[in-house]
Short mmCIF file of C-alpha atoms and ligand atoms in Angstrom, two decimals:
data_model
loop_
_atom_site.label_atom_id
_atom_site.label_comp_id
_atom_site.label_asym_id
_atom_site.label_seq_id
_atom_site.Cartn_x
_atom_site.Cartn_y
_atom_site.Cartn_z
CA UNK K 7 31.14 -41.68 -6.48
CA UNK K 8 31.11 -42.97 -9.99
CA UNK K 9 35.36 -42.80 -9.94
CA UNK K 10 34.97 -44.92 -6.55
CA UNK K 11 32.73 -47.34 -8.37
CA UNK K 12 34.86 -47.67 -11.50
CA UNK K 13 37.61 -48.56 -9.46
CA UNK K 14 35.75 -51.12 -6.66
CA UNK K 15 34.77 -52.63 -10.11
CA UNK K 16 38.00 -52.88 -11.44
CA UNK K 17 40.37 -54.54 -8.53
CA UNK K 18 38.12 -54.81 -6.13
CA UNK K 19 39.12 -51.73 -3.89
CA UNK K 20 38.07 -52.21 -1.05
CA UNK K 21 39.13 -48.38 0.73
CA UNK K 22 36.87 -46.92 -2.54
CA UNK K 23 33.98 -49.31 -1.64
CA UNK K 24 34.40 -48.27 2.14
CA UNK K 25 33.84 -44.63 1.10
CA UNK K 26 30.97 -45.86 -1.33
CA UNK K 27 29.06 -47.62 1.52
CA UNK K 28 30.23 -44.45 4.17
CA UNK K 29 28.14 -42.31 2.42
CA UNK K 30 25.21 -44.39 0.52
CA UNK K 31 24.56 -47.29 2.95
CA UNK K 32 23.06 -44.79 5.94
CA UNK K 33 20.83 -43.72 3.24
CA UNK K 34 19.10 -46.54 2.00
CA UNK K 35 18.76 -46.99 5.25
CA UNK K 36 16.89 -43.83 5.87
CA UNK K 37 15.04 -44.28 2.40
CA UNK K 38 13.75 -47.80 3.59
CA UNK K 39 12.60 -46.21 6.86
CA UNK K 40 11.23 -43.64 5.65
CA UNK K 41 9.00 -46.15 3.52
CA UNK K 42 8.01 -47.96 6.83
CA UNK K 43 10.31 -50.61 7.38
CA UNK K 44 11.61 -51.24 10.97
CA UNK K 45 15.15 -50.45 11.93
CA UNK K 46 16.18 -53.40 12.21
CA UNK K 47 14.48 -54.41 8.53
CA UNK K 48 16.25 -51.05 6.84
CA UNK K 49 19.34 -52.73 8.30
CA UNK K 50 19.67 -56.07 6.88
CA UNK K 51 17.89 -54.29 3.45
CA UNK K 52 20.95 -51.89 3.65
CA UNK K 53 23.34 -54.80 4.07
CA UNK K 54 21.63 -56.89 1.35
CA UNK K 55 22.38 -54.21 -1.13
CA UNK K 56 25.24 -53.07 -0.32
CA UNK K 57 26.71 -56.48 -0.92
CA UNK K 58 25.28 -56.38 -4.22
CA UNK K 59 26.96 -53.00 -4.87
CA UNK K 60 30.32 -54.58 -4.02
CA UNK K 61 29.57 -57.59 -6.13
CA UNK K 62 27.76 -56.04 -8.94
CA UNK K 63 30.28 -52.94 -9.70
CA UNK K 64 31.27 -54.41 -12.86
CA UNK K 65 27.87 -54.17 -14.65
CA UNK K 66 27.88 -50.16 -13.34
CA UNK K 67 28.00 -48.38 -16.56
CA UNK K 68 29.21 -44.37 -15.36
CA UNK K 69 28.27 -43.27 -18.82
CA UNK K 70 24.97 -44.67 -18.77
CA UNK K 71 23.50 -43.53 -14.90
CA UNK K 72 24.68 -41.72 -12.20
CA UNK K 73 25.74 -43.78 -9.11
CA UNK K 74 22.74 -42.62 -6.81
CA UNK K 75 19.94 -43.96 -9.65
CA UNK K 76 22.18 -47.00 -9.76
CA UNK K 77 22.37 -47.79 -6.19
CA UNK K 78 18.55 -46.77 -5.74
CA UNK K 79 17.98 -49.71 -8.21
CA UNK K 80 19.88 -52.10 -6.63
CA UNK K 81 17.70 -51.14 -3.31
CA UNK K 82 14.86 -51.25 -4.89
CA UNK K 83 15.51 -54.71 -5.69
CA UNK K 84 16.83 -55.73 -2.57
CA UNK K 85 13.26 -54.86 -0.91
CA UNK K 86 11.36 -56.75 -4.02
CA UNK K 87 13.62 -59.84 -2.94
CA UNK K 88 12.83 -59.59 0.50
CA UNK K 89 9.32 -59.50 0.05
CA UNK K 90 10.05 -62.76 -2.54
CA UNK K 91 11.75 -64.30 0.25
CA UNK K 92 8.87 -63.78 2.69
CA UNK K 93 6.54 -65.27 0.50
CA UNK K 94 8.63 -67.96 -0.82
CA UNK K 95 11.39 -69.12 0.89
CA UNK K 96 12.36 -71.59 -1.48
CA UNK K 97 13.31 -68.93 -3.91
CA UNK K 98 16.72 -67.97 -4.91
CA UNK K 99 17.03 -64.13 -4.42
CA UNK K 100 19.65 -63.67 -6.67
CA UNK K 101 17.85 -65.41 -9.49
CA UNK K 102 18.68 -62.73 -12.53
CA UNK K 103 15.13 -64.04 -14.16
CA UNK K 104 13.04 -62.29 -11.04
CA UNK K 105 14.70 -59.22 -10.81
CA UNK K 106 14.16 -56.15 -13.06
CA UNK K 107 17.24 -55.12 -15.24
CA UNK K 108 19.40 -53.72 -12.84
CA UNK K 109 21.46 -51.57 -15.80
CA UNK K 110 19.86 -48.32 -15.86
CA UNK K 111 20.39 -46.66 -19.53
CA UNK K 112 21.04 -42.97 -20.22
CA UNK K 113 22.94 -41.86 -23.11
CA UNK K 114 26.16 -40.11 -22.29
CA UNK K 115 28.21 -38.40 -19.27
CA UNK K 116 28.18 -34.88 -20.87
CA UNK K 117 24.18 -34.99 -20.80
CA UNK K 118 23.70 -37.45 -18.12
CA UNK K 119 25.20 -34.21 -15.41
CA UNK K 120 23.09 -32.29 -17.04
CA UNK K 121 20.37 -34.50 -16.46
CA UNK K 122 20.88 -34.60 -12.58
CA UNK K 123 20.89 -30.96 -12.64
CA UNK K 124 18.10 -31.11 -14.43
CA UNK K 125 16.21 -33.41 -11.64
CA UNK K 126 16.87 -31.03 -8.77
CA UNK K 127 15.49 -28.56 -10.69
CA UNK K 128 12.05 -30.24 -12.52
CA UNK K 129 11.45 -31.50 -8.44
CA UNK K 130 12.16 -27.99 -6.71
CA UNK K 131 9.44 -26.69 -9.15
CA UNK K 132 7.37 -29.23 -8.59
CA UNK K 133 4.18 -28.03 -6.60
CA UNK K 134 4.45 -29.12 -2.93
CA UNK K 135 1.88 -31.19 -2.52
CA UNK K 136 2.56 -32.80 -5.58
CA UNK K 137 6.61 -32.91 -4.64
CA UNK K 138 5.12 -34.77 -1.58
CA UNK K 139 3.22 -38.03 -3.43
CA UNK K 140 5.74 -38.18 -5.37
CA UNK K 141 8.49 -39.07 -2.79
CA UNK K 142 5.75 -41.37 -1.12
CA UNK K 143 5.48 -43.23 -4.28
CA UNK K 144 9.35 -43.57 -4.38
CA UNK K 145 9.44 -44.39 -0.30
CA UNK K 146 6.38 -46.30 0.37
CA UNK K 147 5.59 -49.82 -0.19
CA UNK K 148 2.13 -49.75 0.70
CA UNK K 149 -0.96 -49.14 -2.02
CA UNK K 150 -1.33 -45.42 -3.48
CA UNK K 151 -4.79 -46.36 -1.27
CA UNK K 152 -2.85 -46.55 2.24
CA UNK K 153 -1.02 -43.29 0.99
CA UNK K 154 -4.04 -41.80 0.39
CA UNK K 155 -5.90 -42.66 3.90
CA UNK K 156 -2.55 -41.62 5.59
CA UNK K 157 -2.74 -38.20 4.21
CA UNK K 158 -6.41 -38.05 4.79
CA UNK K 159 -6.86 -37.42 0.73
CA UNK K 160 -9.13 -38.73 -1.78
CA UNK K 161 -7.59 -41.26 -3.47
CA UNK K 162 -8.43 -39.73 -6.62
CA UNK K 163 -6.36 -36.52 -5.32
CA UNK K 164 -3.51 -38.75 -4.99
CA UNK K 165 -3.48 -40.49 -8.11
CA UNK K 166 -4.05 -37.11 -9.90
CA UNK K 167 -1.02 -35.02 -8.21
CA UNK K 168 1.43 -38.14 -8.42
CA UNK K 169 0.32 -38.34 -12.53
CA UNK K 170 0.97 -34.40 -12.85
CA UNK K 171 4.38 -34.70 -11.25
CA UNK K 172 5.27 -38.00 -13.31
CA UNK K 173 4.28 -36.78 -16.78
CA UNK K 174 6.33 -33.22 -15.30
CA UNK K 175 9.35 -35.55 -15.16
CA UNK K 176 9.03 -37.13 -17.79
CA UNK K 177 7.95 -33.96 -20.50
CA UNK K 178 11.43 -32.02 -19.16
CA UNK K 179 13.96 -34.98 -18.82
CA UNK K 180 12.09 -36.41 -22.26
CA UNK K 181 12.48 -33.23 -24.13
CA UNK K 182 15.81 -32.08 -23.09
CA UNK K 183 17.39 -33.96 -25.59
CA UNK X 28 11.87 -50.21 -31.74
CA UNK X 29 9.70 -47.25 -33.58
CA UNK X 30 7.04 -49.87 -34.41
CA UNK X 31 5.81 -50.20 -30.75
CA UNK X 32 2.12 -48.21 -30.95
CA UNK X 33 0.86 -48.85 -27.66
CA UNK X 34 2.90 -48.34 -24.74
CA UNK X 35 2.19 -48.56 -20.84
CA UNK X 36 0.73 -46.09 -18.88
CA UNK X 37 3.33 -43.34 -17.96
CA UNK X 38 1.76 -44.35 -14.08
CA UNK X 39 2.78 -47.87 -14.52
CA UNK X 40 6.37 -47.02 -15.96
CA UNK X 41 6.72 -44.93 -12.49
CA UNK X 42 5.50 -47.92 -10.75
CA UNK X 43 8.14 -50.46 -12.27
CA UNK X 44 10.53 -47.84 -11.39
CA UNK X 45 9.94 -47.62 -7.99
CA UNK X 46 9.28 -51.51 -7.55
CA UNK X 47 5.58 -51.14 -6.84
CA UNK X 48 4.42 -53.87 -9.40
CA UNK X 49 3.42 -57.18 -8.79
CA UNK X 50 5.80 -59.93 -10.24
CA UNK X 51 3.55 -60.95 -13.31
CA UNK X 52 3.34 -56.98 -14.42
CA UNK X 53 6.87 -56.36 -14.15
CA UNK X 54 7.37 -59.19 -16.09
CA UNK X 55 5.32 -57.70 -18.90
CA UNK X 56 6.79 -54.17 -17.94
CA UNK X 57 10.57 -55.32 -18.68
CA UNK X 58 9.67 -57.35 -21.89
CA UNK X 59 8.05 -54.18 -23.18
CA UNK X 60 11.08 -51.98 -22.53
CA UNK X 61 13.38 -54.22 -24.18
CA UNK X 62 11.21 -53.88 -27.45
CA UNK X 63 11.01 -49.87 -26.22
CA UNK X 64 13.24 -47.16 -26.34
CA UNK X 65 10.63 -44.37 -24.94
CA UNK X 66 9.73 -46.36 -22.07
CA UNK X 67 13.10 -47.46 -21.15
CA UNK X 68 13.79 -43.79 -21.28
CA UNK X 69 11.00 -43.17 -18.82
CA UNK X 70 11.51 -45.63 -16.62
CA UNK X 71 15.45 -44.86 -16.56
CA UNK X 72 13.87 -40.72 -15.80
CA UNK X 73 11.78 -42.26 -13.30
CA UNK X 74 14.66 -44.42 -11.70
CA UNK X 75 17.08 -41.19 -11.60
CA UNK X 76 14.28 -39.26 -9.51
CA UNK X 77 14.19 -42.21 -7.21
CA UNK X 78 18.74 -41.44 -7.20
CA UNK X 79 17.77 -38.26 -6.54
CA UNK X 80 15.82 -39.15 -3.52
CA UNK X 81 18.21 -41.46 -2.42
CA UNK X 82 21.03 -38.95 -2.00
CA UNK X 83 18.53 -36.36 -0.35
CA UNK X 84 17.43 -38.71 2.50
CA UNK X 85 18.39 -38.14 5.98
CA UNK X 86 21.03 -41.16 6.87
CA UNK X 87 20.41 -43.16 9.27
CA UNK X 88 23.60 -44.76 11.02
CA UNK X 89 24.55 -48.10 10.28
CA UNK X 90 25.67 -50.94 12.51
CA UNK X 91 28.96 -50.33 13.73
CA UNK X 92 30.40 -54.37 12.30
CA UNK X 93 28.07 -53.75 8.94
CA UNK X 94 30.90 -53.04 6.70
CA UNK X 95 32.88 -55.88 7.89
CA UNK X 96 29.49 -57.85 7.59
CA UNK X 97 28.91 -57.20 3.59
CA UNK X 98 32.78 -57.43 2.88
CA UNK X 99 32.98 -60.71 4.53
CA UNK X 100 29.74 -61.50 2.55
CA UNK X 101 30.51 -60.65 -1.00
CA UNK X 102 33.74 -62.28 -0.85
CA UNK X 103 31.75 -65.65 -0.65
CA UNK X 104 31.11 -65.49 -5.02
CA UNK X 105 31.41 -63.30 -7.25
CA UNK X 106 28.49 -64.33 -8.95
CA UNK X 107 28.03 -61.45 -12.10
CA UNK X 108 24.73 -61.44 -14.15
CA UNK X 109 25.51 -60.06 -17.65
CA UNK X 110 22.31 -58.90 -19.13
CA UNK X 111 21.46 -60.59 -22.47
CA UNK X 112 21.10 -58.47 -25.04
CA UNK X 113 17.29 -58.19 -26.36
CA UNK X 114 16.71 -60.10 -29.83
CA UNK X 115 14.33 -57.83 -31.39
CA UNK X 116 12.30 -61.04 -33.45
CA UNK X 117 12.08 -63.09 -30.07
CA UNK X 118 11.12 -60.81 -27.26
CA UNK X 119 10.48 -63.69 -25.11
CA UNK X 120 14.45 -64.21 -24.99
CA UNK X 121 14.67 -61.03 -22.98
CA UNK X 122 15.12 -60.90 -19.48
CA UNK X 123 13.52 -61.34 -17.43
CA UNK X 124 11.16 -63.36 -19.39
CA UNK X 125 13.43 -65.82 -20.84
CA UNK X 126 13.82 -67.31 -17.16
CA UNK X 127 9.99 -68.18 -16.75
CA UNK X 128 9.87 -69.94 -19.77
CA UNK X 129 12.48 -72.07 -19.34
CA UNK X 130 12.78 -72.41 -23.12
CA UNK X 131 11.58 -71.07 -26.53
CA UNK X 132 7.81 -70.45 -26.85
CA UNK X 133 7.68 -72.76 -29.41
CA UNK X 134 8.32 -75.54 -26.43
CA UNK X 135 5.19 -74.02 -24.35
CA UNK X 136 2.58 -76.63 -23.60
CA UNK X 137 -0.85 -75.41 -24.48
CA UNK X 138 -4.20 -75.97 -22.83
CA UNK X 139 -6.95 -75.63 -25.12
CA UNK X 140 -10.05 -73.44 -23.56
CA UNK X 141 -12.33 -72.71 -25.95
CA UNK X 142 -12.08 -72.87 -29.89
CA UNK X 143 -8.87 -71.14 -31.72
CA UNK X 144 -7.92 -70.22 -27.96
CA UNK X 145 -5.41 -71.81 -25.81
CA UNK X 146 -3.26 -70.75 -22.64
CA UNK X 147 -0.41 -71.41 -20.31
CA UNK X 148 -0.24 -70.11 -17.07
CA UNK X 149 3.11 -68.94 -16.21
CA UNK X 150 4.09 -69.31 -12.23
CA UNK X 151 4.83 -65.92 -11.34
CA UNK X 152 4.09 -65.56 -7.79
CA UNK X 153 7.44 -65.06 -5.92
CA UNK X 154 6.35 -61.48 -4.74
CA UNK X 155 3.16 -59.76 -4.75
CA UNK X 156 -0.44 -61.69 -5.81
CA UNK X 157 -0.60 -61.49 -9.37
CA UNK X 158 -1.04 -63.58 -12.48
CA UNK X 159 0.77 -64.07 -15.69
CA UNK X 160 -0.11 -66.19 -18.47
CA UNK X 161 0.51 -66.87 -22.07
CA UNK X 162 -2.77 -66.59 -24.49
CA UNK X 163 -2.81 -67.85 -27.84
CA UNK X 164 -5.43 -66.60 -30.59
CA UNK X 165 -5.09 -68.64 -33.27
CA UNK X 166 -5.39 -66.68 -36.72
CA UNK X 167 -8.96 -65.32 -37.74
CA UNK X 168 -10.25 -65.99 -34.10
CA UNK X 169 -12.71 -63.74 -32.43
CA UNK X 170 -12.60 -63.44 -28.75
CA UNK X 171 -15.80 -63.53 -27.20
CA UNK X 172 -16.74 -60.10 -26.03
CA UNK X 173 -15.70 -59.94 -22.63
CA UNK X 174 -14.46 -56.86 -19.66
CA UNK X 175 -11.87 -56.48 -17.90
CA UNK X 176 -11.76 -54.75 -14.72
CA UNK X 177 -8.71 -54.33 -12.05
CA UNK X 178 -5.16 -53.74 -13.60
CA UNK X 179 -4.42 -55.58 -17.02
CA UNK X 180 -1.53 -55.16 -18.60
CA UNK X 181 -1.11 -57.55 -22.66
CA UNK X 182 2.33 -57.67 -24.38
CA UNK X 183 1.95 -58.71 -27.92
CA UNK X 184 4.94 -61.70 -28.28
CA UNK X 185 3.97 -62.57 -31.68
CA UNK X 186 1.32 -62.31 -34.47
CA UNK X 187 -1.13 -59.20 -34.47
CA UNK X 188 -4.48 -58.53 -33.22
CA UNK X 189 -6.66 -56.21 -33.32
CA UNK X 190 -9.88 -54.36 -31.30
CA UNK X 191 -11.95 -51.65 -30.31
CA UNK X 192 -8.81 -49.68 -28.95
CA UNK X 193 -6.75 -50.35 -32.39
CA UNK X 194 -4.24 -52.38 -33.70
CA UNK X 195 -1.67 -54.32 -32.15
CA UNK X 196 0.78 -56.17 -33.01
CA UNK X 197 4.74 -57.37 -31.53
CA UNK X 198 5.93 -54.89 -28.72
CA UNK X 199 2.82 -53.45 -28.43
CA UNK X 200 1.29 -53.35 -24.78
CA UNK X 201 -2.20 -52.95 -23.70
CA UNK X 202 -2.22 -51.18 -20.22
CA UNK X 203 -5.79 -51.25 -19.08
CA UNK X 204 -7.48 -50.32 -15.71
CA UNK X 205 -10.87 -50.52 -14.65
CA UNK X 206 -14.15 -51.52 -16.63
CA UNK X 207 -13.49 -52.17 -20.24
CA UNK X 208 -14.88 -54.27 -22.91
CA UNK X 209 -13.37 -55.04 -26.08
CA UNK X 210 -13.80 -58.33 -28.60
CA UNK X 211 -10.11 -58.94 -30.02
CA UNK X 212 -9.94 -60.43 -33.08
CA UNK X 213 -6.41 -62.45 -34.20
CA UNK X 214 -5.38 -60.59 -37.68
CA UNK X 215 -2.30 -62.05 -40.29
CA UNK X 216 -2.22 -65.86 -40.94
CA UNK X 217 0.39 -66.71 -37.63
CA UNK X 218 -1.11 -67.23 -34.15
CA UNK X 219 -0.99 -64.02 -32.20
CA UNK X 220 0.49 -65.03 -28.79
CA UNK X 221 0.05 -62.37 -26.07
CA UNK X 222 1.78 -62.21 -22.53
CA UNK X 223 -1.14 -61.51 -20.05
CA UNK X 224 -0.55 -60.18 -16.08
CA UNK X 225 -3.96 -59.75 -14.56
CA UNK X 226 -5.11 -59.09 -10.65
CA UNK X 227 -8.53 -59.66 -11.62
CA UNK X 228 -11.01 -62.06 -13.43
CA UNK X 229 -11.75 -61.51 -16.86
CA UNK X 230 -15.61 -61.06 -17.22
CA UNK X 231 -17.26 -62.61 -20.22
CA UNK X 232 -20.51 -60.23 -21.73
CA UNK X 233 -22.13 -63.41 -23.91
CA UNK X 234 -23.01 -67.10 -23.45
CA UNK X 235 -20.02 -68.32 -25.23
CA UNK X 236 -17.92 -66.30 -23.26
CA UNK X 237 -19.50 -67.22 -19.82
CA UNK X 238 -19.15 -70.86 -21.04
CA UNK X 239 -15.58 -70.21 -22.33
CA UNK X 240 -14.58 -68.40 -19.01
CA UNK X 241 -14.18 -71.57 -16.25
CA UNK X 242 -11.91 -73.12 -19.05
CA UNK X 243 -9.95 -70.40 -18.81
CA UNK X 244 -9.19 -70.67 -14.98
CA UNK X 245 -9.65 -67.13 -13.32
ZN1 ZN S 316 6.85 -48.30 -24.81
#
């Protein structure tokens, strides 16, 4: 994905960004469902960023993040802008002032495959339950509160399990170094 | 930059990561992690989970013109954002900052609100209630004692101050949540200018305070 990338950066391919959006575009569409937006929301979401995929390939740095945390970004930031938009329609979208960097930084290739490895594995020992507020926190829009009624929990429980699993993350990608 | 003392809570890096913030905190979030190297670690740690999840969701199918759709689309511009780089002595020149100032903060216009304390509210409301604002403490100033309560995060921009917590000074973020009282005091002979998001009030403990606090505006 990161060779297809390089290359729909550097002429514009447009078979490699076909292939890019064949396999990510149905799922940032999933991901945004699975946070709650409608179909037909998770569509034009999916859209949105996939057009900033094709149009932002330049800035994708392969030695600095893996093509999956880069595209997640760019989602991400498609669903702030859409909230922006509902808010304020006047507002440009694309406006590079609103918008959190969208270059994610690593340090080289070499570690950076180690450090997806290293994912899978900090999140498959992650306890369950705290494996599970963690993806909410990543899926959901709504308030750790809403989470917290959903899954008939404290809110306190939440906020506890989802701090366990983030300072998990961060103490083994952190110290890996 | 090893100077940074105080850093964000390792819950609010995960919620800049995921796009949970309102706009003022992200704001303050991404000013931070241009003066941070830790954080922007975090956050990048935190943004890799979220490509992790990404690539383990079930896909959904897409709309069969969709691809025609976004090529047709993103052949309308090519309109590429090059990230500025951060300049370490004016952290307001990162992004995203830079673009709400529409200048250097030397150009910001000031409201006075109470003695050796003036403000500028900073219109940062395109998604998510919130509110940012620029504070000024002008050197030797003592805040009135006041508490916070709700979400609060401070970015030191310039000058130093200092309270019951410690001492802060450029780079430096104060990431406070629920009841807390402090009574910063500006230290060093330069006005210490702090970048403020808050969801709630402030809450002023003395007369001077409760006096000061309308002038203030939340
Ligand atoms: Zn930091």
């Amino acid at each position: 994905m990161e060779a297809l990338l390089a290359a729909v950066a550097k002429s514009g391919d447009r078979r490699a960004f076909a292939e890019i959006y064949g396999y990510f575009a149905p799922r940032v569409k999933g991901f945004l469902m699975k946070g709650g937006a409608s179909p037909e929301e998770a569509e034009d979401l999916a859209q949105d960023a996939m057009v900033k995929v094709l149009r932002k390939a330049k800035l994708f740095d392969p030695a600095k993040a893996a093509a999956s945390t880069w595209i997640f970004t760019i989602a991400r930031n498609a669903r702030i802008d859409a909230i922006r938009k509902a808010s304020k329609p006047a507002l440009d979208g694309e406006d590079p002032a609103l918008a959190p960097e969208e270059s994610p930084r690593a340090d080289d290739l070499c570690e950076l495959k180690q450090e997806k490895a290293r994912i899978v594995e900090v999140l498959a020992d992650l306890p369950p339950e705290q494996a599970k507020v963690m993806r909410l926190h990543f899926y959901e829009d709504e308030p750790h509160s809403v989470i917290a009624e959903r899954l008939e929990l404290p809110l306190g429980t939440v906020k506890s399990r989802l701090r366990l699993a983030l300072e998990k993350v961060r103490k083994e990608l952190g110290d890996h170094k | 930059m090893s100077s940074v003392r105080h850093h964000p809570k390792t819950q609010t890096l995960a919620d800049f990561a995921a796009g949970r913030l309102d706009e003022a905190r992200a704001v303050v979030v991404a000013t931070h992690l241009g003066l941070c190297a830790d954080c922007t670690k975090a956050v990048s740690d935190f943004e890799s989970v979220g490509g992790h999840l990404l690539e383990t969701t079930k896909p959904v199918e897409m709309a069969h013109d969709a691809l025609e759709k976004i090529l047709a689309r993103a052949d309308v511009t090519a309109n590429v954002i090059v990230p500025a780089s951060p300049a370490l002595d004016q952290p307001e020149r990162n992004l995203p900052l830079s673009g709400f100032l529409k200048g250097s903060i030397d150009d910001v216009k000031w409201k006075r609100v109470a003695p050796g304390l003036s403000q500028s509210v900073i219109e940062a409301q395109g998604y998510r209630q919130g509110v940012l604002r620029l504070l000024k403490i002008e050197p030797g100033t003592q805040m009135p004692k006041h508490s916070h309560s709700g979400n609060e995060l401070t970015l030191i921009l310039r000058g130093a101050y200092e309270d019951e917590i410690g001492d802060f000074g450029v780079g430096d973020l104060a990431d406070l949540d629920g009841e807390y009282t402090h009574t910063p005091k500006a230290k060093g002979d330069e006005p210490c200018i702090c970048l403020i998001a808050t969801a709630a009030p402030l809450k002023f403990k003395t007369l001077a305070g409760r006096i000061a606090q309308p002038f203030i505006g939340l």
